[in-house]
PDB file of C-alpha atoms in Angstrom:
ATOM      1  CA  LYS A  30       0.016   0.033  -0.011  1.00 49.00           C
ATOM      2  CA  VAL A  31       1.328   3.434  -0.958  1.00 48.00           C
ATOM      3  CA  GLU A  32       0.771   6.099   1.633  1.00 53.00           C
ATOM      4  CA  GLU A  33      -0.365   9.562   0.740  1.00 56.00           C
ATOM      5  CA  GLY A  34       2.587  11.642  -0.496  1.00 58.00           C
ATOM      6  CA  GLN A  35       4.718   8.575  -0.998  1.00 65.00           C
ATOM      7  CA  GLU A  36       6.128   7.580  -4.459  1.00 76.00           C
ATOM      8  CA  PRO A  37       4.721   4.404  -5.863  1.00 80.00           C
ATOM      9  CA  PRO A  38       7.094   1.528  -6.242  1.00 79.00           C
ATOM     10  CA  PRO A  39       9.267   1.271  -9.339  1.00 81.00           C
ATOM     11  CA  GLU A  40       7.821  -0.777 -12.157  1.00 86.00           C
ATOM     12  CA  GLY A  41       8.119  -4.586 -11.596  1.00 85.00           C
ATOM     13  CA  GLN A  42       8.484  -4.068  -7.784  1.00 86.00           C
ATOM     14  CA  ILE A  43       6.166  -4.030  -4.724  1.00 86.00           C
ATOM     15  CA  LEU A  44       6.743  -2.287  -1.452  1.00 88.00           C
ATOM     16  CA  VAL A  45       7.010  -4.693   1.591  1.00 89.00           C
ATOM     17  CA  GLN A  46       6.687  -3.640   5.141  1.00 91.00           C
ATOM     18  CA  PRO A  47       7.929  -6.647   7.267  1.00 93.00           C
ATOM     19  CA  GLU A  48       6.816  -7.473  10.811  1.00 93.00           C
ATOM     20  CA  LYS A  49       9.294  -8.193  13.690  1.00 94.00           C
ATOM     21  CA  GLY A  50      10.192 -11.834  14.323  1.00 91.00           C
ATOM     22  CA  TYR A  51      13.354 -12.561  16.243  1.00 89.00           C
ATOM     23  CA  LEU A  52      17.044 -11.862  16.376  1.00 91.00           C
ATOM     24  CA  ILE A  53      19.905 -14.165  15.432  1.00 90.00           C
ATOM     25  CA  LYS A  54      23.455 -13.619  16.404  1.00 92.00           C
ATOM     26  CA  ALA A  55      25.853 -15.482  14.049  1.00 89.00           C
ATOM     27  CA  PHE A  56      29.531 -15.560  13.508  1.00 87.00           C
ATOM     28  CA  TYR A  57      31.147 -15.118  10.062  1.00 79.00           C
ATOM     29  CA  PHE A  58      34.654 -13.697  10.373  1.00 78.00           C
ATOM     30  CA  GLY A  59      33.299 -11.832  13.268  1.00 84.00           C
ATOM     31  CA  LYS A  60      29.935 -11.248  14.973  1.00 90.00           C
ATOM     32  CA  ILE A  61      26.891 -10.367  12.708  1.00 89.00           C
ATOM     33  CA  PHE A  62      23.140  -9.976  13.457  1.00 91.00           C
ATOM     34  CA  PHE A  63      20.157 -11.193  11.396  1.00 89.00           C
ATOM     35  CA  ASN A  64      16.757  -9.831  12.141  1.00 90.00           C
ATOM     36  CA  VAL A  65      14.364 -12.458  11.100  1.00 90.00           C
ATOM     37  CA  VAL A  66      11.217 -10.632   9.934  1.00 92.00           C
ATOM     38  CA  THR A  67       8.063 -11.642   8.171  1.00 91.00           C
ATOM     39  CA  SER A  68       5.807 -10.701   5.318  1.00 92.00           C
ATOM     40  CA  GLU A  69       2.908 -12.360   3.613  1.00 92.00           C
ATOM     41  CA  LYS A  70       4.494 -11.092   0.329  1.00 89.00           C
ATOM     42  CA  ILE A  71       7.186 -13.709   0.568  1.00 88.00           C
ATOM     43  CA  GLN A  72       6.159 -17.062  -0.722  1.00 86.00           C
ATOM     44  CA  GLU A  73       5.545 -19.974   1.713  1.00 85.00           C
ATOM     45  CA  ALA A  74       7.887 -22.827   1.973  1.00 82.00           C
ATOM     46  CA  THR A  75       7.055 -25.813  -0.094  1.00 82.00           C
ATOM     47  CA  GLN A  76       8.175 -29.497   0.032  1.00 78.00           C
ATOM     48  CA  SER A  77       8.617 -32.078  -2.737  1.00 82.00           C
ATOM     49  CA  VAL A  78      10.199 -35.361  -3.249  1.00 83.00           C
ATOM     50  CA  GLY A  79      13.399 -35.695  -5.370  1.00 83.00           C
ATOM     51  CA  HIS A  80      14.240 -38.375  -7.970  1.00 87.00           C
ATOM     52  CA  GLN A  81      15.717 -40.663  -5.334  1.00 86.00           C
ATOM     53  CA  GLY A  82      12.901 -40.181  -2.830  1.00 83.00           C
ATOM     54  CA  GLU A  83      14.681 -37.561  -0.779  1.00 82.00           C
ATOM     55  CA  ARG A  84      12.734 -34.703   0.832  1.00 76.00           C
ATOM     56  CA  LEU A  85      13.279 -31.328  -0.911  1.00 75.00           C
ATOM     57  CA  LEU A  86      12.431 -28.114   0.723  1.00 74.00           C
ATOM     58  CA  TYR A  87      12.098 -24.727  -1.155  1.00 77.00           C
ATOM     59  CA  MET A  88      12.307 -22.010   1.470  1.00 77.00           C
ATOM     60  CA  PRO A  89      11.970 -18.557  -0.087  1.00 79.00           C
ATOM     61  CA  ALA A  90      13.580 -15.702   1.840  1.00 79.00           C
ATOM     62  CA  SER A  91      14.711 -12.247   0.861  1.00 80.00           C
ATOM     63  CA  LEU A  92      17.689 -10.339   2.143  1.00 77.00           C
ATOM     64  CA  PRO A  93      17.293  -6.875   0.767  1.00 78.00           C
ATOM     65  CA  ASN A  94      20.660  -5.230   0.153  1.00 70.00           C
ATOM     66  CA  SER A  95      19.218  -2.083   1.467  1.00 70.00           C
ATOM     67  CA  SER A  96      18.659  -3.689   4.891  1.00 75.00           C
ATOM     68  CA  LYS A  97      22.432  -3.862   5.658  1.00 84.00           C
ATOM     69  CA  ARG A  98      23.330  -1.517   8.436  1.00 88.00           C
ATOM     70  CA  PHE A  99      25.570  -1.303  11.449  1.00 91.00           C
ATOM     71  CA  GLU A 100      24.227  -1.627  15.025  1.00 92.00           C
ATOM     72  CA  LYS A 101      25.899  -1.547  18.430  1.00 92.00           C
ATOM     73  CA  ASP A 102      26.040  -4.741  20.508  1.00 91.00           C
ATOM     74  CA  LYS A 103      25.842  -4.876  24.329  1.00 90.00           C
ATOM     75  CA  SER A 104      29.540  -4.052  24.593  1.00 94.00           C
ATOM     76  CA  GLY A 105      29.219  -1.051  22.232  1.00 93.00           C
ATOM     77  CA  SER A 106      31.023  -2.784  19.342  1.00 93.00           C
ATOM     78  CA  ILE A 107      29.605  -2.012  15.807  1.00 93.00           C
ATOM     79  CA  VAL A 108      28.092  -5.105  14.282  1.00 91.00           C
ATOM     80  CA  PRO A 109      26.910  -5.522  10.626  1.00 89.00           C
ATOM     81  CA  THR A 110      23.187  -6.311  10.669  1.00 91.00           C
ATOM     82  CA  TRP A 111      20.716  -7.510   7.991  1.00 88.00           C
ATOM     83  CA  ASP A 112      16.996  -8.220   7.816  1.00 89.00           C
ATOM     84  CA  VAL A 113      15.991 -11.656   6.533  1.00 88.00           C
ATOM     85  CA  VAL A 114      12.376 -11.681   5.344  1.00 90.00           C
ATOM     86  CA  VAL A 115      10.482 -14.924   5.434  1.00 89.00           C
ATOM     87  CA  HIS A 116       6.767 -15.883   5.261  1.00 89.00           C
ATOM     88  CA  PRO A 117       5.091 -15.960   8.599  1.00 91.00           C
ATOM     89  CA  LYS A 118       4.595 -19.783   8.472  1.00 89.00           C
ATOM     90  CA  THR A 119       8.261 -20.103   7.745  1.00 87.00           C
ATOM     91  CA  LEU A 120       8.960 -18.290  11.063  1.00 85.00           C
ATOM     92  CA  LYS A 121       6.500 -20.480  12.924  1.00 86.00           C
ATOM     93  CA  ASN A 122       8.446 -23.535  11.482  1.00 83.00           C
ATOM     94  CA  MET A 123      11.644 -22.048  12.516  1.00 82.00           C
ATOM     95  CA  LYS A 124      10.507 -21.957  16.069  1.00 81.00           C
ATOM     96  CA  GLU A 125       9.334 -25.502  16.019  1.00 83.00           C
ATOM     97  CA  GLU A 126      11.974 -27.218  13.893  1.00 82.00           C
ATOM     98  CA  LYS A 127      15.692 -26.721  14.281  1.00 83.00           C
ATOM     99  CA  ASN A 128      16.453 -27.852  10.742  1.00 81.00           C
ATOM    100  CA  CYS A 129      14.242 -25.093   9.400  1.00 81.00           C
ATOM    101  CA  GLU A 130      16.046 -22.569  11.560  1.00 83.00           C
ATOM    102  CA  ILE A 131      19.460 -23.788  10.559  1.00 83.00           C
ATOM    103  CA  SER A 132      18.385 -23.549   6.819  1.00 83.00           C
ATOM    104  CA  ILE A 133      17.413 -19.978   7.113  1.00 83.00           C
ATOM    105  CA  VAL A 134      20.706 -19.096   8.851  1.00 84.00           C
ATOM    106  CA  GLN A 135      22.598 -20.885   6.132  1.00 84.00           C
ATOM    107  CA  ILE A 136      20.661 -19.007   3.394  1.00 82.00           C
ATOM    108  CA  ALA A 137      21.389 -15.655   5.247  1.00 84.00           C
ATOM    109  CA  LEU A 138      25.079 -16.443   5.653  1.00 84.00           C
ATOM    110  CA  HIS A 139      25.344 -17.488   2.033  1.00 84.00           C
ATOM    111  CA  HIS A 140      24.018 -14.116   0.935  1.00 82.00           C
ATOM    112  CA  VAL A 141      26.431 -12.340   3.261  1.00 82.00           C
ATOM    113  CA  HIS A 142      29.288 -14.450   1.933  1.00 81.00           C
ATOM    114  CA  ARG A 143      28.401 -13.491  -1.693  1.00 82.00           C
ATOM    115  CA  GLN A 144      28.350  -9.858  -0.757  1.00 80.00           C
ATOM    116  CA  ALA A 145      31.658 -10.160   1.008  1.00 77.00           C
ATOM    117  CA  MET A 146      33.260 -11.884  -1.901  1.00 77.00           C
ATOM    118  CA  GLU A 147      32.345  -9.033  -4.224  1.00 79.00           C
ATOM    119  CA  GLN A 148      34.885  -6.975  -2.190  1.00 75.00           C
ATOM    120  CA  VAL A 149      37.621  -9.577  -2.418  1.00 75.00           C
ATOM    121  CA  SER A 150      39.825 -10.041  -5.439  1.00 81.00           C
ATOM    122  CA  PRO A 151      39.310 -13.452  -7.195  1.00 81.00           C
ATOM    123  CA  ALA A 152      42.821 -14.576  -6.318  1.00 83.00           C
ATOM    124  CA  ASP A 153      42.192 -14.061  -2.601  1.00 81.00           C
ATOM    125  CA  ARG A 154      38.705 -15.678  -2.409  1.00 76.00           C
ATOM    126  CA  SER A 155      39.976 -19.168  -1.441  1.00 81.00           C
ATOM    127  CA  GLU A 156      41.154 -17.555   1.915  1.00 78.00           C
ATOM    128  CA  TYR A 157      37.515 -16.963   2.834  1.00 75.00           C
ATOM    129  CA  PRO A 158      35.612 -20.349   2.722  1.00 75.00           C
ATOM    130  CA  GLU A 159      31.864 -20.478   3.079  1.00 76.00           C
ATOM    131  CA  SER A 160      30.734 -22.341   6.184  1.00 69.00           C
ATOM    132  CA  SER A 161      28.324 -25.213   5.899  1.00 66.00           C
ATOM    133  CA  ALA A 162      27.904 -25.400   9.625  1.00 68.00           C
ATOM    134  CA  PRO A 163      27.108 -21.930  10.856  1.00 73.00           C
ATOM    135  CA  GLU A 164      27.781 -20.988  14.454  1.00 85.00           C
ATOM    136  CA  TYR A 165      24.791 -18.960  15.678  1.00 88.00           C
ATOM    137  CA  ARG A 166      22.241 -18.558  18.457  1.00 89.00           C
ATOM    138  CA  VAL A 167      18.686 -16.988  18.775  1.00 88.00           C
ATOM    139  CA  VAL A 168      18.780 -13.944  21.024  1.00 90.00           C
ATOM    140  CA  ARG A 169      16.005 -14.712  23.498  1.00 88.00           C
ATOM    141  CA  GLY A 170      13.613 -11.896  24.320  1.00 89.00           C
ATOM    142  CA  CYS A 171      14.569  -9.751  21.388  1.00 91.00           C
ATOM    143  CA  SER A 172      12.243  -9.501  18.332  1.00 91.00           C
ATOM    144  CA  TYR A 173      14.344  -6.879  16.309  1.00 91.00           C
ATOM    145  CA  LYS A 174      17.729  -5.181  16.741  1.00 91.00           C
ATOM    146  CA  SER A 175      17.036  -1.448  17.251  1.00 88.00           C
ATOM    147  CA  GLY A 176      13.839   0.209  16.094  1.00 88.00           C
ATOM    148  CA  GLU A 177      11.330  -1.118  13.514  1.00 90.00           C
ATOM    149  CA  PRO A 178      11.728  -3.293  10.415  1.00 90.00           C
ATOM    150  CA  ARG A 179      12.482  -1.290   7.291  1.00 87.00           C
ATOM    151  CA  ALA A 180      10.264  -1.274   4.234  1.00 87.00           C
ATOM    152  CA  PHE A 181      11.927  -2.372   1.024  1.00 86.00           C
ATOM    153  CA  TYR A 182      11.092  -3.060  -2.658  1.00 86.00           C
ATOM    154  CA  LEU A 183      10.736  -6.692  -3.693  1.00 85.00           C
ATOM    155  CA  SER A 184      11.179  -7.551  -7.330  1.00 83.00           C
ATOM    156  CA  VAL A 185       8.110  -9.188  -8.888  1.00 80.00           C
ATOM    157  CA  PRO A 186       9.023 -11.922 -11.336  1.00 73.00           C
ATOM    158  CA  LYS A 187       7.258 -11.579 -14.626  1.00 69.00           C
ATOM    159  CA  GLN A 188       4.525 -14.161 -14.589  1.00 59.00           C
ATOM    160  CA  LYS A 189       2.631 -15.908 -17.350  1.00 52.00           C
ATOM    161  CA  GLU A 190      -1.224 -15.651 -17.090  1.00 48.00           C
ATOM    162  CA  GLY A 191      -2.501 -17.888 -14.330  1.00 44.00           C
ATOM    163  CA  ARG A 192       0.877 -18.489 -12.595  1.00 42.00           C
ATOM    164  CA  GLY A 193       2.201 -17.294  -9.176  1.00 44.00           C
ATOM    165  CA  GLY A 194       0.813 -17.311  -5.701  1.00 44.00           C
ATOM    166  CA  LYS A 195      -2.908 -17.057  -5.526  1.00 39.00           C
ATOM    167  CA  ASP A 196      -2.512 -14.681  -2.608  1.00 40.00           C
ATOM    168  CA  GLY A 197      -0.135 -12.346  -4.406  1.00 41.00           C
ATOM    169  CA  SER A 198       2.996 -13.739  -2.791  1.00 40.00           C
ATOM    170  CA  PHE A 199       6.428 -14.080  -4.483  1.00 40.00           C
ATOM    171  CA  GLY A 200       9.432 -16.169  -4.149  1.00 43.00           C
ATOM    172  CA  LEU A 201      13.049 -14.897  -3.783  1.00 38.00           C
ATOM    173  CA  GLY A 202      13.623 -11.212  -4.516  1.00 38.00           C
ATOM    174  CA  GLY A 203      15.142  -8.083  -3.226  1.00 39.00           C
TER     175      GLY A 203
END
């Protein structure tokens, strides 16, 4: 929804105002924070069965580049912080299933790793391996690090007639 006096979103994008969820403190060459926030505009997670009978999980999440900022931790140190936007049902699953929580942390750390590698010369990238077993913890009693979740624009994939979420939700974006 565009408020009075506010510019409409650019073509092919929608404005998303996420709701608070919870805070994750992770470690990737130092401390980082992820605010796990929710929006109905992010597609729900789906399950399927692979060719060899394995369970496959598609868990859409968005890490808007505009959400990166720096916050102070309890000791006053400056810590990079991102918002990770998931569907509300995904957040519920994260609270109930440790594997779901780990998957979202891995998705978020993968995104951060990709951003970091853009700043490193190709010859030096092997010195910064991506972790497959992230070290993290949920910060109990904290639903968001400093203030309110920031609105962002989510790219809307071009869809053929009759495709897409019936509720107007979308998959990965941002």
